[in-house]
mmCIF file of C-alpha atoms in Angstrom:
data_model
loop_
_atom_site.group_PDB
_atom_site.id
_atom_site.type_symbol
_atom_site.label_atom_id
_atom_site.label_comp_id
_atom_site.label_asym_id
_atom_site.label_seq_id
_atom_site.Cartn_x
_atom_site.Cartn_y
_atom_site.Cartn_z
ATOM 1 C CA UNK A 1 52.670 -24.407 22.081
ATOM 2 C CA UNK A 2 52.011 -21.304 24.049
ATOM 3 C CA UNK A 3 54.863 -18.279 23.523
ATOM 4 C CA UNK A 4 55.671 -14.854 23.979
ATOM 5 C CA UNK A 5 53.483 -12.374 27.418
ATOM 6 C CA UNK A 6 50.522 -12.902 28.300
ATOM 7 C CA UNK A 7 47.562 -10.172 28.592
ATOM 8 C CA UNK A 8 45.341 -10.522 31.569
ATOM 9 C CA UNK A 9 42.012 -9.723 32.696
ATOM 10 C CA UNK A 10 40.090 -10.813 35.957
ATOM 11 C CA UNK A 11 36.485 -9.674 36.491
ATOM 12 C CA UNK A 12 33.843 -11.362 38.509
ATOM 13 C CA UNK A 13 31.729 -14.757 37.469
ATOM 14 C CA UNK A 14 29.117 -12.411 36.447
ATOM 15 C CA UNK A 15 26.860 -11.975 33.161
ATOM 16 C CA UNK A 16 27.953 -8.403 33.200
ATOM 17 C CA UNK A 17 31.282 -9.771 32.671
ATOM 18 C CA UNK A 18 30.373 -11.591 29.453
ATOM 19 C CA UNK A 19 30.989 -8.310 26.753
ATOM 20 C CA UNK A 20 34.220 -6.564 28.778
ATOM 21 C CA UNK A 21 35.716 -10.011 28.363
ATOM 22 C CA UNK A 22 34.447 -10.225 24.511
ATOM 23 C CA UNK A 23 36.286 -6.877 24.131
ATOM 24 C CA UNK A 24 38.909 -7.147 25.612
ATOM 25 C CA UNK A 25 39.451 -10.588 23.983
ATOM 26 C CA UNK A 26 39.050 -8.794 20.595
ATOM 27 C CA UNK A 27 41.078 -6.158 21.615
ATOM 28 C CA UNK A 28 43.950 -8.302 22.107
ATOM 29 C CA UNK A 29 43.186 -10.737 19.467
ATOM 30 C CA UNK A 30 43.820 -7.800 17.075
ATOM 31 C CA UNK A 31 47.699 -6.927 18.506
ATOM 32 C CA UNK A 32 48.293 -10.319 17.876
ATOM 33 C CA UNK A 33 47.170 -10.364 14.464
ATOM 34 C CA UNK A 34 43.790 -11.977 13.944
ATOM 35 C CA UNK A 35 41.924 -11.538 11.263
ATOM 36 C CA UNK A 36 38.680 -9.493 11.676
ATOM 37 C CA UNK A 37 36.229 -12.256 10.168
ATOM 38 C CA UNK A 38 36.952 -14.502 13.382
ATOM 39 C CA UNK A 39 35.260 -11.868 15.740
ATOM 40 C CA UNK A 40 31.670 -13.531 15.746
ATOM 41 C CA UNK A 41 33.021 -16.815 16.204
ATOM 42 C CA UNK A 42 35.318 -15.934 19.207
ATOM 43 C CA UNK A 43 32.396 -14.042 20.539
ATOM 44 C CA UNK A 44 30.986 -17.315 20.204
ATOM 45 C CA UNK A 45 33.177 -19.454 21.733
ATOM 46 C CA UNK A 46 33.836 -17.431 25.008
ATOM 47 C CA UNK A 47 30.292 -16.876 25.508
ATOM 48 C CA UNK A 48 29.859 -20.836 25.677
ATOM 49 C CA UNK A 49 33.135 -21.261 27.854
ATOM 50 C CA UNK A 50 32.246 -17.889 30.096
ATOM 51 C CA UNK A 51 28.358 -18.738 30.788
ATOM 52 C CA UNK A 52 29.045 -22.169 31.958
ATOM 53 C CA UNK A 53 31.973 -20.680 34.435
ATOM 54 C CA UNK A 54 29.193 -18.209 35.376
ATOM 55 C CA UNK A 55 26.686 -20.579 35.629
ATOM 56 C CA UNK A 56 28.615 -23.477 37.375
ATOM 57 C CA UNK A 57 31.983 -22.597 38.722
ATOM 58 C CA UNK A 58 30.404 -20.571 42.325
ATOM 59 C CA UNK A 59 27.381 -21.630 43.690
ATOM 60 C CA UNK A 60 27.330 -18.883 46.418
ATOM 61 C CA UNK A 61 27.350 -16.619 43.448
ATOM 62 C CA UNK A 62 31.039 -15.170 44.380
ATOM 63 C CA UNK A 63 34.007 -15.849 42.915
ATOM 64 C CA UNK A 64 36.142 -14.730 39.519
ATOM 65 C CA UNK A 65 36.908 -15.428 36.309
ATOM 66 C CA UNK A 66 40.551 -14.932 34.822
ATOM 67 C CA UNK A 67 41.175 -14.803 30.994
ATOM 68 C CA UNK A 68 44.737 -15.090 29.060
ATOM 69 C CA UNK A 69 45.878 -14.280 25.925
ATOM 70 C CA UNK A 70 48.304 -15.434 24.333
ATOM 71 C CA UNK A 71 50.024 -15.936 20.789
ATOM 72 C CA UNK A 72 50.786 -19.817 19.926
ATOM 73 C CA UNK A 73 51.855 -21.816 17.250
ATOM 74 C CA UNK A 74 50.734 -25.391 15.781
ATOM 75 C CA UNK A 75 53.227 -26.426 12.843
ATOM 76 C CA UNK A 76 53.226 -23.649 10.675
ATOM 77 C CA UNK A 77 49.885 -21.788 11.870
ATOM 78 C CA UNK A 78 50.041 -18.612 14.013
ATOM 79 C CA UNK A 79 47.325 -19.047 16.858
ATOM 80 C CA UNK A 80 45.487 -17.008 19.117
ATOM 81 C CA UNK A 81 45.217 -18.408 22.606
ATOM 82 C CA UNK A 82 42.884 -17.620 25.078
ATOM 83 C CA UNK A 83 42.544 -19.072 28.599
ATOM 84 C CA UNK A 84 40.054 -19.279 31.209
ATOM 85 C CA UNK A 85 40.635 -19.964 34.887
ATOM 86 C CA UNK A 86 38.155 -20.042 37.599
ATOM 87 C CA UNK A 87 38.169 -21.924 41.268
ATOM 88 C CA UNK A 88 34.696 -23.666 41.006
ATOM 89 C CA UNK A 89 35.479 -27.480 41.776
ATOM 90 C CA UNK A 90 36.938 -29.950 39.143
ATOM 91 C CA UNK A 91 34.759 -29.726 36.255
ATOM 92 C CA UNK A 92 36.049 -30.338 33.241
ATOM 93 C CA UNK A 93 33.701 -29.768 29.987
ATOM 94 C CA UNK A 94 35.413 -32.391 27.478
ATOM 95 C CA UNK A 95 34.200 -35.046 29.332
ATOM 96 C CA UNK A 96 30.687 -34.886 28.035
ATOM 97 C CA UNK A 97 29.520 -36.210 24.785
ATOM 98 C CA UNK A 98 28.631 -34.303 21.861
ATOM 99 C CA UNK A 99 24.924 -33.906 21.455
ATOM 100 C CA UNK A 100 22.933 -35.711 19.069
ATOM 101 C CA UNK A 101 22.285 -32.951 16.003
ATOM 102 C CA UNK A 102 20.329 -35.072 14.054
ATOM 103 C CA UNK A 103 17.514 -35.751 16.560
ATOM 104 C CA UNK A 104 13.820 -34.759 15.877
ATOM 105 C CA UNK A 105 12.760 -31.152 17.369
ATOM 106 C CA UNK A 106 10.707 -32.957 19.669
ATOM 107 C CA UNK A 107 14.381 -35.068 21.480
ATOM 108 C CA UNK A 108 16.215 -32.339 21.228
ATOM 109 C CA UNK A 109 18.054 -30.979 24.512
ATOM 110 C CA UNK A 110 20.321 -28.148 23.849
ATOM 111 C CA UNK A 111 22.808 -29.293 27.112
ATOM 112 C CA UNK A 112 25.813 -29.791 25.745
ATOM 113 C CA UNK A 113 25.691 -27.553 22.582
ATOM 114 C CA UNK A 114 27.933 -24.922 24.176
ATOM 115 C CA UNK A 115 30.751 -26.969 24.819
ATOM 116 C CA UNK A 116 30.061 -28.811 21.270
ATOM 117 C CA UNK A 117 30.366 -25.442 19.758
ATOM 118 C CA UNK A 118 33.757 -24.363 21.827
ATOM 119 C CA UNK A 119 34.556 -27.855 20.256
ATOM 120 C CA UNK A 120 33.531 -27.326 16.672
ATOM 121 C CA UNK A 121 34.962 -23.294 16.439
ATOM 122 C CA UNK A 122 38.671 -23.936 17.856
ATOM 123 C CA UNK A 123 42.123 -25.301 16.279
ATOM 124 C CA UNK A 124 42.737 -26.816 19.622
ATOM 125 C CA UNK A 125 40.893 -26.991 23.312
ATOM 126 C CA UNK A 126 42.231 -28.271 26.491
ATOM 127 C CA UNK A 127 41.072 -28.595 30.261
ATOM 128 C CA UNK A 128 43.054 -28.702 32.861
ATOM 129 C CA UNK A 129 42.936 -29.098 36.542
ATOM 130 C CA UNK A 130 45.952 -27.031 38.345
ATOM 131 C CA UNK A 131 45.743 -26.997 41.846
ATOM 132 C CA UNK A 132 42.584 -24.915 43.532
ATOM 133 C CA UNK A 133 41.690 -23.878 39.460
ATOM 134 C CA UNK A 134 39.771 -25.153 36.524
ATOM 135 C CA UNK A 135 41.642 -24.061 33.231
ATOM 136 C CA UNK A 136 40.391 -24.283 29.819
ATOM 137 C CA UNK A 137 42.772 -23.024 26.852
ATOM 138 C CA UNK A 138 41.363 -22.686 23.340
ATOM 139 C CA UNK A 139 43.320 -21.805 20.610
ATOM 140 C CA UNK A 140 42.112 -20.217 16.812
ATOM 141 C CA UNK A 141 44.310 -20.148 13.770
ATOM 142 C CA UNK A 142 44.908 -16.280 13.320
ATOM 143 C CA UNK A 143 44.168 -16.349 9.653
ATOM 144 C CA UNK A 144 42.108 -18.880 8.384
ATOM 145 C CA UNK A 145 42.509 -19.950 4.830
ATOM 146 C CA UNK B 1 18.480 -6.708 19.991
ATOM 147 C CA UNK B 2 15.974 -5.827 18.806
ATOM 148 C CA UNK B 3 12.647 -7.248 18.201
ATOM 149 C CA UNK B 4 9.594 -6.479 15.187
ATOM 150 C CA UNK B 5 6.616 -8.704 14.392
ATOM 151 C CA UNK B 6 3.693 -7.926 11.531
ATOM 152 C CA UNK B 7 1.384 -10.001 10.546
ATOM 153 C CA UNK B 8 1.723 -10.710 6.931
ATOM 154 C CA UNK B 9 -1.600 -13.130 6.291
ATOM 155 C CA UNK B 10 -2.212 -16.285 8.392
ATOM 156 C CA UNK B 11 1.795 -15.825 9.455
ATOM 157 C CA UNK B 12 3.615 -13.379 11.510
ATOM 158 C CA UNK B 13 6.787 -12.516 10.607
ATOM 159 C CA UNK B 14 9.877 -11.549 13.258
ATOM 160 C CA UNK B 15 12.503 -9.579 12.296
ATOM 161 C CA UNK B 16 15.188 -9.991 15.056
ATOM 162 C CA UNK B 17 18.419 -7.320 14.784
ATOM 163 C CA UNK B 18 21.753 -7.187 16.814
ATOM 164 C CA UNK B 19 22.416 -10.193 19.243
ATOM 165 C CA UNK B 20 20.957 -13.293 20.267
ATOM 166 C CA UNK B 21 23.014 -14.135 23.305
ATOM 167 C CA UNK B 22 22.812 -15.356 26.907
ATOM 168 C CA UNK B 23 21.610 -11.963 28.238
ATOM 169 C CA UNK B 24 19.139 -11.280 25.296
ATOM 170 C CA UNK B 25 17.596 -14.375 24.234
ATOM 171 C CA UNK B 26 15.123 -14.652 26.904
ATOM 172 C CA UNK B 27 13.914 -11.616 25.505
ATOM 173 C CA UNK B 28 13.056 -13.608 21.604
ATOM 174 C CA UNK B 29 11.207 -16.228 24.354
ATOM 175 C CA UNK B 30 8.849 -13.860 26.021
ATOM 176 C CA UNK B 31 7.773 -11.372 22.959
ATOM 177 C CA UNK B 32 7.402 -15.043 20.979
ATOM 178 C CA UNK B 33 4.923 -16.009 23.838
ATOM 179 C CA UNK B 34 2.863 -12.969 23.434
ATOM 180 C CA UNK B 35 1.974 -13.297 19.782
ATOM 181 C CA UNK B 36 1.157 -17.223 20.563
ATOM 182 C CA UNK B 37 -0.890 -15.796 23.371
ATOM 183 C CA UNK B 38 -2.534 -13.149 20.912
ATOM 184 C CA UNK B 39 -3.370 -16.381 18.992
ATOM 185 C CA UNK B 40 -0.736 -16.315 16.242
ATOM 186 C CA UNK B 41 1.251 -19.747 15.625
ATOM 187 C CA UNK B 42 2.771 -19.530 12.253
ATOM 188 C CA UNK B 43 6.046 -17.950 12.704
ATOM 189 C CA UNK B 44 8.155 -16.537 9.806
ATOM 190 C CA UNK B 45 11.779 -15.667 11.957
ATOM 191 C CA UNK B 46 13.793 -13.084 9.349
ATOM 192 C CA UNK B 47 17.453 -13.528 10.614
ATOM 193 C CA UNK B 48 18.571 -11.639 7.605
ATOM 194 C CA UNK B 49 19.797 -8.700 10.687
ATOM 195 C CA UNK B 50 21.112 -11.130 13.210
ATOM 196 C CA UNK B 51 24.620 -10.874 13.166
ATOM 197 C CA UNK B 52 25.454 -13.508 16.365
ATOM 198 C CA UNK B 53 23.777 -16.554 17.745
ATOM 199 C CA UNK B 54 25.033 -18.335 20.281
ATOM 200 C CA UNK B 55 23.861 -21.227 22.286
ATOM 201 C CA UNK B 56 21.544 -20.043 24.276
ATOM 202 C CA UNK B 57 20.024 -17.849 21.631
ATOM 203 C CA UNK B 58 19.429 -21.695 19.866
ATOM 204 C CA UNK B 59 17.753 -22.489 23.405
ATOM 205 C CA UNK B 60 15.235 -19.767 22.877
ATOM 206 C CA UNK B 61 14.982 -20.655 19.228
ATOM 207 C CA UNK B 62 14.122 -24.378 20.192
ATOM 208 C CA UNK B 63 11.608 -23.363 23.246
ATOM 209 C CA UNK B 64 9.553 -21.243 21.097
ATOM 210 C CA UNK B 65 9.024 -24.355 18.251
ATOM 211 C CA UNK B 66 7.934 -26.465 21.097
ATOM 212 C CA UNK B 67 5.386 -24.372 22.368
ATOM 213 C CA UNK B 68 3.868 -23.494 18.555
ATOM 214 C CA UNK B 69 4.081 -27.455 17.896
ATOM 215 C CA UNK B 70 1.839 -28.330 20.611
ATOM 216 C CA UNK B 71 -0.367 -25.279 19.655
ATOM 217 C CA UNK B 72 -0.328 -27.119 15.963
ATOM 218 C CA UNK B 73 1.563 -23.662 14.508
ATOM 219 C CA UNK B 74 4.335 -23.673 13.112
ATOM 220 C CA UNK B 75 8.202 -21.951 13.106
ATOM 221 C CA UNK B 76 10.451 -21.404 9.921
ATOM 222 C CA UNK B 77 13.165 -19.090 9.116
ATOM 223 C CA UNK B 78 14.555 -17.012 6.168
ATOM 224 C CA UNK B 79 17.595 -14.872 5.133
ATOM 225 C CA UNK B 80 20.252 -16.743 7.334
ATOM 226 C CA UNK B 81 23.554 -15.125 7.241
ATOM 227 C CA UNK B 82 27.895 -15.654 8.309
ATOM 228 C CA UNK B 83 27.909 -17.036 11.846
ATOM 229 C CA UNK B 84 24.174 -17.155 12.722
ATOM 230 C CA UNK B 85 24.218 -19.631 9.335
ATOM 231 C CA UNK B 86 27.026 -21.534 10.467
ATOM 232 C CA UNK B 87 25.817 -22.482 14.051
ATOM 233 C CA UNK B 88 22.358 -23.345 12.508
ATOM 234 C CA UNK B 89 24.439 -25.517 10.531
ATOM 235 C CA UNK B 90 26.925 -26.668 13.089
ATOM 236 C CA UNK B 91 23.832 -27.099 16.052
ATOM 237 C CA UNK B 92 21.809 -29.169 13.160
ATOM 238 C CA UNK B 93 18.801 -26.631 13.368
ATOM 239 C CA UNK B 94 19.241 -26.322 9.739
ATOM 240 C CA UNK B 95 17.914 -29.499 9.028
ATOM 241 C CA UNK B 96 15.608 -29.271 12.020
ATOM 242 C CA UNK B 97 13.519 -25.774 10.917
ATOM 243 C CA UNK B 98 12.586 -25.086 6.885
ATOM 244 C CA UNK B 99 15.030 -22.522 5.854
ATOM 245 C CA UNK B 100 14.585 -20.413 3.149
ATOM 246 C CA UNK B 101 16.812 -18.015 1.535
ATOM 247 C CA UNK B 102 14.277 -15.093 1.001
ATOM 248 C CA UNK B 103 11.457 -13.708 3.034
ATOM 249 C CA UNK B 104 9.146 -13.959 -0.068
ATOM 250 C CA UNK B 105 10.066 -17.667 -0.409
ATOM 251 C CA UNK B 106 8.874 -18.581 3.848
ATOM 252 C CA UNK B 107 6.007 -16.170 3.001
ATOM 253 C CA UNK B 108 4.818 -18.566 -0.230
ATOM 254 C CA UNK B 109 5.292 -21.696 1.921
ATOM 255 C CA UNK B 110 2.946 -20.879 4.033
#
């Protein structure tokens, strides 16, 4: 599905990392074509996938975070790819079930929302394990109907 | 982001600009706590200059409520807007929290 170069950028698992990788995720989203009105929802969707990385992936508080971007294609939809790669151990965020959204205020537990949303926002989402690294890849249709 | 409360009668309403993300939204938590410390439990949360919610923005959202529930206040929210509409939506707050379209509407309900 993937095609064409990729654009990299590597900063460490860091909150201060959160809006260079937004930008530079926009940035690039934007050479590839992407229509403006996705911006808030990509913002969206690497926060999710970038705060659990920084959260999770190094417990000694060390370590960095890789992103991709990419153009793809599914059928006849132009896609935006992004990918995420960090050497935490094998964690892979699919596995968990979706939270319960119609439970009262008082049984709600916002775990799992993140991932839900990453989920809900996305054309396509896949984790992989490859070697050492924990790889997520998200795609968004370019220009949504 | 940015941050405003007045009290407007028995309520106090929050007017919350910019971004509600996982480096601000702690911020929403702690300036909430103050006005329930102050003594104020009916929250009026004006969105209508939020322009991006994310998860753990929803976190803070959903920590504040508990803490005015067991103080018998109350939270609801008006002039929800593009994405920060759509992940109430998505996340099920919508039908969690009274929405209302205008301030003046969350203002009569009270």
């Amino acid at each position: 599905m993937p095609k064409g170069e990729a654009a990299e950028l590597i900063l460490p698992a860091h909150m201060d990392s959160l809006a260079p990788f937004q930008a530079f995720a926009a940035e690039q989203g934007e050479l590839l074509g992407m229509s403006p009105a996705l911006g808030p929802k990509l913002d969206l969707v690497l926060e999710e996938a970038l705060v659990n990385v920084i959260n999770y992936a190094y417990p000694d508080g060390n370590g960095d975070i890789r992103m991709r971007c990419f153009s793809g294609q599914n059928q006849d939809k132009g896609l935006v790819c992004f990918s995420i790669e960090d050497q935490g151990p094998a964690f892979d965020p699919m596995g968990r079930e979706d939270p319960d959204t119609d439970a009262p205020m008082e049984d709600r537990n916002i775990g799992g929302l993140g991932i839900f949303f990453i989920k809900e926002m996305t054309e396509t989402v896949d984790y992989e394990r490859r070697g050492e690294s924990n790889v997520l890849t998200f795609c968004m249709v370019l220009a949504p109907e | 982001m940015e941050f405003e409360s007045q009290k407007q009668g028995n309520s106090t309403v929050i007017k919350v600009t910019g971004r509600m993300d996982a480096v601000t939204a702690p911020e929403f938590e702690e300036k909430s706590g103050e006005i329930m410390e102050a003594g104020n439990t009916d929250f009026i949360v004006d969105f209508g200059s939020l322009e991006y919610i994310s998860s753990a923005g929803l976190r803070s959202v959903l920590s504040v409520a508990k803490k005015l529930k067991a103080k018998q206040g109350g939270i609801r929210f008006c002039n929800l807007d593009g994405m920060v509409q759509e992940v109430f939506s998505v996340s099920g707050f919508s039908s969690m929290f009274p929405i209302f379209d205008t301030l003046e509407d969350a203002l009569a309900e009270g």
